mmCIF file of C-alpha atoms in Angstrom:
data_model
loop_
_atom_site.group_PDB
_atom_site.id
_atom_site.type_symbol
_atom_site.label_atom_id
_atom_site.label_comp_id
_atom_site.label_asym_id
_atom_site.label_seq_id
_atom_site.Cartn_x
_atom_site.Cartn_y
_atom_site.Cartn_z
ATOM 1 C CA UNK A 1 -143.000 -86.663 -19.273
ATOM 2 C CA UNK A 2 -145.516 -89.230 -18.049
ATOM 3 C CA UNK A 3 -148.570 -87.702 -16.441
ATOM 4 C CA UNK A 4 -149.697 -89.506 -13.313
ATOM 5 C CA UNK A 5 -152.965 -91.350 -13.914
ATOM 6 C CA UNK A 6 -155.444 -91.524 -11.057
ATOM 7 C CA UNK A 7 -156.708 -95.040 -10.551
ATOM 8 C CA UNK A 8 -158.740 -97.073 -8.082
ATOM 9 C CA UNK A 9 -157.553 -100.232 -6.363
ATOM 10 C CA UNK A 10 -160.091 -102.780 -5.192
ATOM 11 C CA UNK A 11 -159.190 -104.450 -1.915
ATOM 12 C CA UNK A 12 -159.988 -108.159 -1.611
ATOM 13 C CA UNK A 13 -162.586 -108.898 1.049
ATOM 14 C CA UNK A 14 -161.830 -111.387 3.834
ATOM 15 C CA UNK A 15 -164.643 -113.593 2.570
ATOM 16 C CA UNK A 16 -163.515 -113.691 -1.100
ATOM 17 C CA UNK A 17 -163.335 -117.486 -0.968
ATOM 18 C CA UNK A 18 -166.969 -117.974 0.053
ATOM 19 C CA UNK A 19 -168.457 -116.750 -3.221
ATOM 20 C CA UNK A 20 -167.082 -119.550 -5.394
ATOM 21 C CA UNK A 21 -167.358 -123.300 -4.715
ATOM 22 C CA UNK A 22 -163.896 -124.017 -6.110
ATOM 23 C CA UNK A 23 -162.289 -121.278 -3.971
ATOM 24 C CA UNK A 24 -164.043 -122.708 -0.900
ATOM 25 C CA UNK A 25 -162.865 -126.245 -1.716
ATOM 26 C CA UNK A 26 -159.359 -124.894 -2.189
ATOM 27 C CA UNK A 27 -159.440 -123.338 1.282
ATOM 28 C CA UNK A 28 -160.640 -126.649 2.766
ATOM 29 C CA UNK A 29 -157.809 -128.421 0.887
ATOM 30 C CA UNK A 30 -155.243 -126.020 2.375
ATOM 31 C CA UNK A 31 -156.782 -126.391 5.839
ATOM 32 C CA UNK A 32 -156.675 -130.176 5.470
ATOM 33 C CA UNK A 33 -152.906 -129.844 4.900
ATOM 34 C CA UNK A 34 -152.694 -128.337 8.399
ATOM 35 C CA UNK A 35 -154.616 -131.340 9.761
ATOM 36 C CA UNK A 36 -152.126 -133.707 8.074
ATOM 37 C CA UNK A 37 -149.281 -131.753 9.712
ATOM 38 C CA UNK A 38 -150.966 -132.139 13.137
ATOM 39 C CA UNK A 39 -151.285 -135.872 12.512
ATOM 40 C CA UNK A 40 -147.566 -135.999 11.636
ATOM 41 C CA UNK A 41 -146.776 -134.147 14.866
ATOM 42 C CA UNK A 42 -148.792 -136.705 16.892
ATOM 43 C CA UNK A 43 -146.918 -139.515 15.136
ATOM 44 C CA UNK A 44 -143.572 -137.904 16.029
ATOM 45 C CA UNK A 45 -144.778 -137.493 19.620
ATOM 46 C CA UNK A 46 -145.598 -141.211 19.680
ATOM 47 C CA UNK A 47 -142.091 -142.078 18.453
ATOM 48 C CA UNK A 48 -140.548 -139.747 21.029
ATOM 49 C CA UNK A 49 -142.533 -141.188 23.953
ATOM 50 C CA UNK A 50 -141.687 -144.685 22.709
ATOM 51 C CA UNK A 51 -138.006 -143.812 23.060
ATOM 52 C CA UNK A 52 -138.728 -142.589 26.618
ATOM 53 C CA UNK A 53 -140.054 -145.965 27.741
ATOM 54 C CA UNK A 54 -143.417 -147.781 28.156
ATOM 55 C CA UNK A 55 -144.656 -145.453 30.901
ATOM 56 C CA UNK A 56 -144.404 -142.318 28.740
ATOM 57 C CA UNK A 57 -145.853 -144.133 25.739
ATOM 58 C CA UNK A 58 -148.823 -145.472 27.714
ATOM 59 C CA UNK A 59 -149.514 -141.977 29.089
ATOM 60 C CA UNK A 60 -149.715 -140.551 25.552
ATOM 61 C CA UNK A 61 -151.804 -143.519 24.410
ATOM 62 C CA UNK A 62 -154.189 -142.776 27.268
ATOM 63 C CA UNK A 63 -154.637 -139.212 26.000
ATOM 64 C CA UNK A 64 -155.139 -140.409 22.406
ATOM 65 C CA UNK A 65 -157.708 -143.030 23.461
ATOM 66 C CA UNK A 66 -159.758 -140.588 25.534
ATOM 67 C CA UNK A 67 -163.073 -139.403 24.006
ATOM 68 C CA UNK A 68 -161.459 -136.048 23.064
ATOM 69 C CA UNK A 69 -158.455 -137.887 21.548
ATOM 70 C CA UNK A 70 -160.686 -140.165 19.483
ATOM 71 C CA UNK A 71 -162.755 -137.171 18.302
ATOM 72 C CA UNK A 72 -159.558 -135.359 17.276
ATOM 73 C CA UNK A 73 -158.271 -138.459 15.454
ATOM 74 C CA UNK A 74 -161.588 -138.831 13.621
ATOM 75 C CA UNK A 75 -161.527 -135.200 12.463
ATOM 76 C CA UNK A 76 -157.872 -135.544 11.390
ATOM 77 C CA UNK A 77 -158.687 -138.779 9.543
ATOM 78 C CA UNK A 78 -161.519 -137.126 7.580
ATOM 79 C CA UNK A 79 -159.254 -134.220 6.600
ATOM 80 C CA UNK A 80 -156.357 -136.571 5.752
ATOM 81 C CA UNK A 81 -158.617 -138.644 3.478
ATOM 82 C CA UNK A 82 -159.937 -135.469 1.817
ATOM 83 C CA UNK A 83 -156.374 -134.177 1.356
ATOM 84 C CA UNK A 84 -155.265 -137.499 -0.168
ATOM 85 C CA UNK A 85 -158.218 -137.547 -2.572
ATOM 86 C CA UNK A 86 -157.476 -134.001 -3.765
ATOM 87 C CA UNK A 87 -153.884 -135.058 -4.426
ATOM 88 C CA UNK A 88 -154.959 -138.027 -6.544
ATOM 89 C CA UNK A 89 -157.202 -135.649 -8.453
ATOM 90 C CA UNK A 90 -154.381 -133.126 -8.963
ATOM 91 C CA UNK A 91 -151.830 -135.773 -9.925
ATOM 92 C CA UNK A 92 -154.118 -136.966 -12.708
ATOM 93 C CA UNK A 93 -154.246 -133.406 -14.002
ATOM 94 C CA UNK A 94 -150.566 -132.542 -13.665
ATOM 95 C CA UNK A 95 -148.947 -135.706 -14.956
ATOM 96 C CA UNK A 96 -151.562 -137.531 -17.033
ATOM 97 C CA UNK A 97 -150.040 -140.832 -18.191
ATOM 98 C CA UNK A 98 -150.366 -141.619 -21.862
ATOM 99 C CA UNK A 99 -151.002 -144.894 -23.657
ATOM 100 C CA UNK A 100 -150.128 -145.285 -27.322
ATOM 101 C CA UNK A 101 -149.429 -141.560 -27.530
ATOM 102 C CA UNK A 102 -152.836 -140.539 -26.146
ATOM 103 C CA UNK A 103 -153.462 -139.249 -22.613
ATOM 104 C CA UNK A 104 -155.395 -141.632 -20.366
ATOM 105 C CA UNK A 105 -158.773 -140.053 -19.364
ATOM 106 C CA UNK A 106 -158.593 -138.296 -15.998
ATOM 107 C CA UNK A 107 -161.434 -140.300 -14.437
ATOM 108 C CA UNK A 108 -159.597 -143.573 -15.146
ATOM 109 C CA UNK A 109 -156.348 -142.233 -13.638
ATOM 110 C CA UNK A 110 -158.106 -140.934 -10.504
ATOM 111 C CA UNK A 111 -160.129 -144.120 -10.007
ATOM 112 C CA UNK A 112 -157.083 -146.305 -10.695
ATOM 113 C CA UNK A 113 -154.846 -144.478 -8.211
ATOM 114 C CA UNK A 114 -157.573 -144.569 -5.539
ATOM 115 C CA UNK A 115 -158.002 -148.353 -6.026
ATOM 116 C CA UNK A 116 -154.213 -148.854 -5.740
ATOM 117 C CA UNK A 117 -154.216 -146.639 -2.608
ATOM 118 C CA UNK A 118 -157.054 -148.652 -0.983
ATOM 119 C CA UNK A 119 -155.318 -151.929 -1.947
ATOM 120 C CA UNK A 120 -152.016 -150.870 -0.343
ATOM 121 C CA UNK A 121 -153.871 -149.416 2.692
ATOM 122 C CA UNK A 122 -155.626 -152.761 3.177
ATOM 123 C CA UNK A 123 -152.317 -154.668 3.324
ATOM 124 C CA UNK A 124 -150.761 -152.055 5.615
ATOM 125 C CA UNK A 125 -153.811 -152.341 7.939
ATOM 126 C CA UNK A 126 -153.636 -156.148 7.898
ATOM 127 C CA UNK A 127 -149.909 -156.008 8.704
ATOM 128 C CA UNK A 128 -150.384 -153.528 11.573
ATOM 129 C CA UNK A 129 -153.298 -155.370 13.202
ATOM 130 C CA UNK A 130 -151.663 -158.794 12.875
ATOM 131 C CA UNK A 131 -148.374 -157.550 14.306
ATOM 132 C CA UNK A 132 -150.265 -155.548 16.967
ATOM 133 C CA UNK B 1 -197.670 -102.479 -31.526
ATOM 134 C CA UNK B 2 -195.872 -104.570 -28.882
ATOM 135 C CA UNK B 3 -193.317 -102.599 -26.908
ATOM 136 C CA UNK B 4 -189.645 -103.520 -27.348
ATOM 137 C CA UNK B 5 -188.353 -105.869 -24.617
ATOM 138 C CA UNK B 6 -185.568 -104.300 -22.569
ATOM 139 C CA UNK B 7 -182.982 -105.510 -20.091
ATOM 140 C CA UNK B 8 -181.348 -103.592 -17.259
ATOM 141 C CA UNK B 9 -177.576 -103.264 -17.463
ATOM 142 C CA UNK B 10 -175.947 -102.260 -14.188
ATOM 143 C CA UNK B 11 -172.404 -100.999 -14.663
ATOM 144 C CA UNK B 12 -169.824 -100.315 -11.984
ATOM 145 C CA UNK B 13 -168.404 -96.911 -12.782
ATOM 146 C CA UNK B 14 -165.306 -95.051 -11.674
ATOM 147 C CA UNK B 15 -164.779 -91.471 -12.750
ATOM 148 C CA UNK B 16 -161.859 -90.009 -10.772
ATOM 149 C CA UNK B 17 -162.837 -86.427 -11.661
ATOM 150 C CA UNK B 18 -166.347 -87.005 -10.334
ATOM 151 C CA UNK B 19 -166.028 -89.240 -7.269
ATOM 152 C CA UNK B 20 -163.330 -90.810 -5.125
ATOM 153 C CA UNK B 21 -165.178 -94.126 -4.919
ATOM 154 C CA UNK B 22 -166.766 -96.288 -7.647
ATOM 155 C CA UNK B 23 -170.545 -96.123 -8.067
ATOM 156 C CA UNK B 24 -173.191 -97.911 -10.133
ATOM 157 C CA UNK B 25 -175.157 -96.679 -13.146
ATOM 158 C CA UNK B 26 -178.223 -98.452 -14.525
ATOM 159 C CA UNK B 27 -179.375 -98.440 -18.122
ATOM 160 C CA UNK B 28 -182.387 -99.981 -19.872
ATOM 161 C CA UNK B 29 -181.193 -101.482 -23.114
ATOM 162 C CA UNK B 30 -183.312 -103.025 -25.917
ATOM 163 C CA UNK B 31 -183.004 -106.804 -25.660
ATOM 164 C CA UNK B 32 -182.669 -109.376 -28.410
ATOM 165 C CA UNK B 33 -181.616 -113.047 -28.297
ATOM 166 C CA UNK B 34 -178.452 -112.499 -30.332
ATOM 167 C CA UNK B 35 -177.079 -109.605 -28.281
ATOM 168 C CA UNK B 36 -173.912 -109.919 -26.233
ATOM 169 C CA UNK B 37 -172.936 -107.737 -23.263
ATOM 170 C CA UNK B 38 -170.535 -105.763 -25.461
ATOM 171 C CA UNK B 39 -173.436 -104.915 -27.798
ATOM 172 C CA UNK B 40 -175.356 -103.601 -24.798
ATOM 173 C CA UNK B 41 -172.358 -101.503 -23.674
ATOM 174 C CA UNK B 42 -171.997 -100.078 -27.175
ATOM 175 C CA UNK B 43 -175.721 -99.282 -27.233
ATOM 176 C CA UNK B 44 -175.318 -97.390 -23.953
ATOM 177 C CA UNK B 45 -172.280 -95.532 -25.251
ATOM 178 C CA UNK B 46 -173.977 -94.575 -28.537
ATOM 179 C CA UNK B 47 -177.483 -93.786 -27.261
ATOM 180 C CA UNK B 48 -177.670 -93.322 -23.504
ATOM 181 C CA UNK B 49 -174.380 -92.253 -21.924
ATOM 182 C CA UNK B 50 -171.366 -91.281 -23.999
ATOM 183 C CA UNK B 51 -169.214 -91.007 -20.872
ATOM 184 C CA UNK B 52 -169.145 -94.781 -20.300
ATOM 185 C CA UNK B 53 -165.644 -96.139 -20.964
ATOM 186 C CA UNK B 54 -164.670 -99.684 -21.890
ATOM 187 C CA UNK B 55 -162.149 -101.435 -24.129
ATOM 188 C CA UNK B 56 -163.077 -103.511 -27.149
ATOM 189 C CA UNK B 57 -161.850 -104.266 -30.625
ATOM 190 C CA UNK B 58 -162.524 -107.483 -32.542
ATOM 191 C CA UNK B 59 -165.998 -108.457 -31.217
ATOM 192 C CA UNK B 60 -165.198 -112.122 -31.847
ATOM 193 C CA UNK B 61 -163.188 -113.399 -28.861
ATOM 194 C CA UNK B 62 -159.790 -112.973 -30.456
ATOM 195 C CA UNK B 63 -158.288 -109.672 -29.281
ATOM 196 C CA UNK B 64 -158.846 -110.168 -25.545
ATOM 197 C CA UNK B 65 -159.632 -106.462 -24.991
ATOM 198 C CA UNK B 66 -163.184 -106.552 -23.629
ATOM 199 C CA UNK B 67 -162.599 -108.520 -20.395
ATOM 200 C CA UNK B 68 -164.829 -107.666 -17.440
ATOM 201 C CA UNK B 69 -166.772 -109.298 -14.641
ATOM 202 C CA UNK B 70 -170.238 -110.191 -15.914
ATOM 203 C CA UNK B 71 -172.599 -111.106 -13.087
ATOM 204 C CA UNK B 72 -169.527 -111.631 -10.922
ATOM 205 C CA UNK B 73 -167.681 -113.937 -13.318
ATOM 206 C CA UNK B 74 -164.616 -113.010 -15.387
ATOM 207 C CA UNK B 75 -165.710 -113.088 -19.037
ATOM 208 C CA UNK B 76 -165.157 -111.551 -22.449
ATOM 209 C CA UNK B 77 -168.129 -109.211 -22.888
ATOM 210 C CA UNK B 78 -168.144 -109.981 -26.626
ATOM 211 C CA UNK B 79 -168.781 -113.673 -25.896
ATOM 212 C CA UNK B 80 -171.344 -113.279 -23.095
ATOM 213 C CA UNK B 81 -174.890 -113.380 -24.430
ATOM 214 C CA UNK B 82 -177.583 -111.390 -22.641
ATOM 215 C CA UNK B 83 -179.827 -114.459 -22.802
ATOM 216 C CA UNK B 84 -177.350 -116.380 -20.593
ATOM 217 C CA UNK B 85 -178.248 -114.129 -17.669
ATOM 218 C CA UNK B 86 -180.659 -115.716 -15.218
ATOM 219 C CA UNK B 87 -182.065 -112.521 -13.739
ATOM 220 C CA UNK B 88 -183.752 -109.524 -15.335
ATOM 221 C CA UNK B 89 -180.607 -107.411 -15.064
ATOM 222 C CA UNK B 90 -176.927 -107.898 -15.813
ATOM 223 C CA UNK B 91 -174.111 -106.609 -13.641
ATOM 224 C CA UNK B 92 -170.938 -105.517 -15.451
ATOM 225 C CA UNK B 93 -167.865 -104.643 -13.377
ATOM 226 C CA UNK B 94 -164.202 -104.016 -14.185
ATOM 227 C CA UNK B 95 -161.513 -106.639 -13.511
ATOM 228 C CA UNK B 96 -160.919 -106.092 -9.808
ATOM 229 C CA UNK B 97 -157.385 -107.509 -9.598
ATOM 230 C CA UNK B 98 -156.089 -104.584 -11.669
ATOM 231 C CA UNK B 99 -156.311 -100.893 -10.872
ATOM 232 C CA UNK B 100 -159.280 -99.192 -12.517
ATOM 233 C CA UNK B 101 -158.479 -96.111 -14.592
ATOM 234 C CA UNK B 102 -162.051 -95.343 -15.630
ATOM 235 C CA UNK B 103 -165.262 -97.402 -15.550
ATOM 236 C CA UNK B 104 -164.368 -100.786 -17.111
ATOM 237 C CA UNK B 105 -160.909 -99.704 -18.278
ATOM 238 C CA UNK B 106 -158.124 -101.145 -16.144
ATOM 239 C CA UNK B 107 -154.402 -100.539 -15.868
ATOM 240 C CA UNK B 108 -152.677 -103.396 -17.736
ATOM 241 C CA UNK B 109 -149.010 -102.371 -17.346
ATOM 242 C CA UNK B 110 -148.579 -104.882 -14.537
ATOM 243 C CA UNK B 111 -149.455 -107.719 -16.952
ATOM 244 C CA UNK B 112 -147.517 -106.324 -19.924
ATOM 245 C CA UNK B 113 -144.381 -106.130 -17.758
ATOM 246 C CA UNK B 114 -144.776 -109.793 -16.809
ATOM 247 C CA UNK B 115 -145.295 -110.741 -20.429
ATOM 248 C CA UNK B 116 -142.132 -108.883 -21.461
ATOM 249 C CA UNK B 117 -140.131 -110.467 -18.626
ATOM 250 C CA UNK B 118 -140.656 -113.995 -19.936
ATOM 251 C CA UNK B 119 -139.460 -113.076 -23.457
ATOM 252 C CA UNK B 120 -142.444 -114.303 -25.474
ATOM 253 C CA UNK B 121 -140.510 -114.764 -28.673
ATOM 254 C CA UNK B 122 -138.312 -117.473 -30.199
ATOM 255 C CA UNK B 123 -134.819 -117.440 -28.716
ATOM 256 C CA UNK B 124 -132.166 -119.009 -30.950
ATOM 257 C CA UNK B 125 -128.579 -119.806 -30.054
ATOM 258 C CA UNK B 126 -127.734 -119.325 -33.682
ATOM 259 C CA UNK B 127 -129.914 -117.893 -36.436
ATOM 260 C CA UNK B 128 -129.751 -119.733 -39.733
ATOM 261 C CA UNK B 129 -129.505 -117.709 -42.938
ATOM 262 C CA UNK B 130 -132.844 -116.588 -44.414
ATOM 263 C CA UNK B 131 -131.920 -118.431 -47.608
ATOM 264 C CA UNK B 132 -132.111 -121.737 -45.663
ATOM 265 C CA UNK B 133 -135.876 -121.268 -45.239
ATOM 266 C CA UNK B 134 -138.265 -121.506 -42.323
ATOM 267 C CA UNK B 135 -137.802 -123.345 -39.036
ATOM 268 C CA UNK B 136 -140.124 -126.269 -39.630
ATOM 269 C CA UNK B 137 -142.047 -128.325 -37.071
ATOM 270 C CA UNK B 138 -143.626 -131.759 -37.237
ATOM 271 C CA UNK B 139 -147.369 -132.019 -36.374
ATOM 272 C CA UNK B 140 -146.339 -133.775 -33.127
ATOM 273 C CA UNK B 141 -144.033 -130.889 -32.163
ATOM 274 C CA UNK B 142 -146.811 -128.439 -32.995
ATOM 275 C CA UNK B 143 -149.309 -130.392 -30.854
ATOM 276 C CA UNK B 144 -147.121 -129.814 -27.772
ATOM 277 C CA UNK B 145 -147.619 -126.039 -27.970
ATOM 278 C CA UNK B 146 -151.008 -125.814 -29.694
ATOM 279 C CA UNK B 147 -153.148 -125.348 -26.583
ATOM 280 C CA UNK B 148 -151.013 -122.707 -24.853
ATOM 281 C CA UNK B 149 -150.569 -120.895 -28.201
ATOM 282 C CA UNK B 150 -154.281 -120.057 -28.041
ATOM 283 C CA UNK B 151 -153.777 -117.499 -25.237
ATOM 284 C CA UNK B 152 -155.138 -114.059 -26.232
ATOM 285 C CA UNK B 153 -153.781 -112.106 -23.236
ATOM 286 C CA UNK B 154 -157.292 -111.245 -22.056
ATOM 287 C CA UNK B 155 -156.170 -111.408 -18.395
ATOM 288 C CA UNK B 156 -159.319 -113.217 -17.252
ATOM 289 C CA UNK B 157 -157.050 -115.844 -15.667
ATOM 290 C CA UNK B 158 -155.425 -113.120 -13.529
ATOM 291 C CA UNK B 159 -158.893 -112.032 -12.420
ATOM 292 C CA UNK B 160 -159.632 -115.636 -11.378
ATOM 293 C CA UNK B 161 -156.341 -116.015 -9.493
ATOM 294 C CA UNK B 162 -156.543 -115.178 -5.753
ATOM 295 C CA UNK B 163 -152.751 -115.521 -5.467
ATOM 296 C CA UNK B 164 -152.274 -112.668 -7.968
ATOM 297 C CA UNK B 165 -154.862 -110.639 -6.062
ATOM 298 C CA UNK B 166 -152.812 -111.009 -2.871
ATOM 299 C CA UNK B 167 -149.445 -110.553 -4.577
ATOM 300 C CA UNK B 168 -149.251 -108.578 -7.821
ATOM 301 C CA UNK B 169 -145.618 -109.625 -8.266
ATOM 302 C CA UNK B 170 -146.617 -113.262 -8.925
ATOM 303 C CA UNK B 171 -145.843 -114.122 -12.539
ATOM 304 C CA UNK B 172 -149.420 -115.377 -12.936
ATOM 305 C CA UNK B 173 -151.262 -117.797 -15.226
ATOM 306 C CA UNK B 174 -151.083 -116.249 -18.724
ATOM 307 C CA UNK B 175 -147.407 -115.267 -18.611
ATOM 308 C CA UNK B 176 -146.571 -118.748 -17.309
ATOM 309 C CA UNK B 177 -148.679 -120.476 -19.972
ATOM 310 C CA UNK B 178 -147.006 -118.423 -22.688
ATOM 311 C CA UNK B 179 -143.604 -119.303 -21.181
ATOM 312 C CA UNK B 180 -144.536 -122.978 -21.267
ATOM 313 C CA UNK B 181 -145.432 -122.578 -24.923
ATOM 314 C CA UNK B 182 -141.965 -121.114 -25.622
ATOM 315 C CA UNK B 183 -140.120 -123.679 -23.498
ATOM 316 C CA UNK B 184 -141.838 -126.537 -25.355
ATOM 317 C CA UNK B 185 -141.339 -124.991 -28.808
ATOM 318 C CA UNK B 186 -139.007 -127.221 -30.842
ATOM 319 C CA UNK B 187 -137.547 -124.128 -32.554
ATOM 320 C CA UNK B 188 -136.628 -122.410 -29.306
ATOM 321 C CA UNK B 189 -133.283 -122.573 -27.459
ATOM 322 C CA UNK B 190 -134.250 -120.383 -24.497
ATOM 323 C CA UNK B 191 -135.682 -123.006 -22.124
ATOM 324 C CA UNK B 192 -132.940 -122.623 -19.482
ATOM 325 C CA UNK B 193 -133.135 -118.829 -19.628
ATOM 326 C CA UNK B 194 -136.909 -118.867 -19.165
ATOM 327 C CA UNK B 195 -136.898 -121.526 -16.443
ATOM 328 C CA UNK B 196 -134.400 -119.402 -14.487
ATOM 329 C CA UNK B 197 -136.923 -116.528 -14.578
ATOM 330 C CA UNK B 198 -139.912 -118.761 -13.825
ATOM 331 C CA UNK B 199 -138.269 -120.461 -10.855
ATOM 332 C CA UNK B 200 -137.018 -117.234 -9.283
ATOM 333 C CA UNK B 201 -138.857 -115.310 -6.547
ATOM 334 C CA UNK B 202 -142.495 -114.597 -7.578
ATOM 335 C CA UNK B 203 -142.239 -117.296 -10.237
ATOM 336 C CA UNK B 204 -144.336 -120.434 -10.629
ATOM 337 C CA UNK B 205 -143.763 -121.621 -7.041
ATOM 338 C CA UNK B 206 -146.294 -119.072 -5.779
ATOM 339 C CA UNK B 207 -149.084 -120.950 -7.587
ATOM 340 C CA UNK B 208 -151.107 -123.058 -5.146
ATOM 341 C CA UNK B 209 -153.053 -124.797 -7.924
ATOM 342 C CA UNK B 210 -156.520 -123.472 -7.304
ATOM 343 C CA UNK B 211 -157.232 -124.076 -10.986
ATOM 344 C CA UNK B 212 -159.831 -121.356 -11.512
ATOM 345 C CA UNK B 213 -157.600 -119.707 -14.164
ATOM 346 C CA UNK B 214 -158.157 -122.713 -16.426
ATOM 347 C CA UNK B 215 -161.899 -122.706 -15.746
ATOM 348 C CA UNK B 216 -162.427 -119.095 -16.864
ATOM 349 C CA UNK B 217 -160.126 -119.179 -19.913
ATOM 350 C CA UNK B 218 -162.287 -118.382 -22.975
ATOM 351 C CA UNK B 219 -159.818 -120.135 -25.296
ATOM 352 C CA UNK B 220 -159.621 -123.430 -23.347
ATOM 353 C CA UNK B 221 -155.980 -122.894 -22.407
ATOM 354 C CA UNK B 222 -154.996 -124.687 -19.194
ATOM 355 C CA UNK B 223 -152.562 -122.294 -17.492
ATOM 356 C CA UNK B 224 -152.827 -124.150 -14.182
ATOM 357 C CA UNK B 225 -151.536 -127.319 -15.808
ATOM 358 C CA UNK B 226 -148.797 -125.405 -17.648
ATOM 359 C CA UNK B 227 -147.607 -123.951 -14.320
ATOM 360 C CA UNK B 228 -147.472 -127.380 -12.634
ATOM 361 C CA UNK B 229 -145.437 -128.741 -15.559
ATOM 362 C CA UNK B 230 -143.123 -125.739 -15.356
ATOM 363 C CA UNK B 231 -142.657 -126.475 -11.641
ATOM 364 C CA UNK B 232 -141.554 -130.017 -12.515
ATOM 365 C CA UNK B 233 -139.217 -128.746 -15.279
ATOM 366 C CA UNK B 234 -137.902 -125.972 -13.044
ATOM 367 C CA UNK B 235 -137.196 -128.411 -10.225
ATOM 368 C CA UNK B 236 -135.249 -130.702 -12.553
ATOM 369 C CA UNK B 237 -133.383 -127.697 -13.974
ATOM 370 C CA UNK B 238 -132.379 -126.553 -10.447
ATOM 371 C CA UNK B 239 -131.181 -130.069 -9.505
ATOM 372 C CA UNK B 240 -129.183 -130.309 -12.734
ATOM 373 C CA UNK B 241 -127.525 -126.969 -12.051
ATOM 374 C CA UNK B 242 -126.431 -128.249 -8.606
ATOM 375 C CA UNK B 243 -124.824 -131.405 -10.005
ATOM 376 C CA UNK B 244 -121.125 -131.291 -10.910
ATOM 377 C CA UNK B 245 -120.702 -130.417 -14.564
ATOM 378 C CA UNK B 246 -119.186 -132.994 -16.917
ATOM 379 C CA UNK B 247 -115.747 -132.033 -18.147
#
């Protein structure tokens, strides 16, 4: 018969993520995902008010263009950029493309994807501002 | 005669017969440039305190038995040199994501069960007769599994994984890396079977890709990467199983 062995279980502290830079960055990455979700919610709210007519849309736009709205947008933008950068970094790790049977160095993949992202963002921005 | 240089080794102890809670013991150990933490622990055991308990075997980073937290970082004590320590003392603690039985000895059943669950052996649909010889691989096929084959089951990756700390049921880095090795093995026919296990509850989906498991691995295995690849394979396998089967 198995004899019960006494053992001790360590409980994780609430600040476990502060002792290691990578854990802390991970927590910021997860938090930035929440910021992206908030941005998505605002975008959906914009679409909804647009369907309700110009009055509703202008009211929401007024809130978004207030000092508090601009501050919120700025914070969300910083987090969204950080979140996007971490994803480019992860993508290069998870699915490294190979050329002539050899994996392309991670730095090249990350830099390349960021350049493509900025290039596309530039054309999207030009399109939006010209149409706007 | 110059006195022998010493270094302080601070060890987190747990002796259930003596105290309910862990406590620390300090030992002054003779220091030399070529000593590793395991040497210091063995010196303590042989000369200062025979009651100190810890696991070890090969002394050369192969068996994976001597894992512990050295100065707060998950390491093999046989590969951690005393000279790497920045302070004038070294803190040695047990792996905290596993239950401590005594001092630096932890309960490893939780890991062994995970290892067994992913069937870390070659699964064949049909065995060929012994007379037909070995199952051969090309160097390219071997390269696909070389890195994950280096895993020594030291469990340092589990110590580095906060997800495992929060949920002991999570399959975890080493078991997943070893699964990846089997799934990618050209001689193995058990990919579907293993992916079903890995994509079930507490499988690879629980991994949030913190990546610290790969950082602490003493054998340069990349379990975090293996898990992400298994997620991609598992996703494809699930989609395939939902598609109508060809008659």
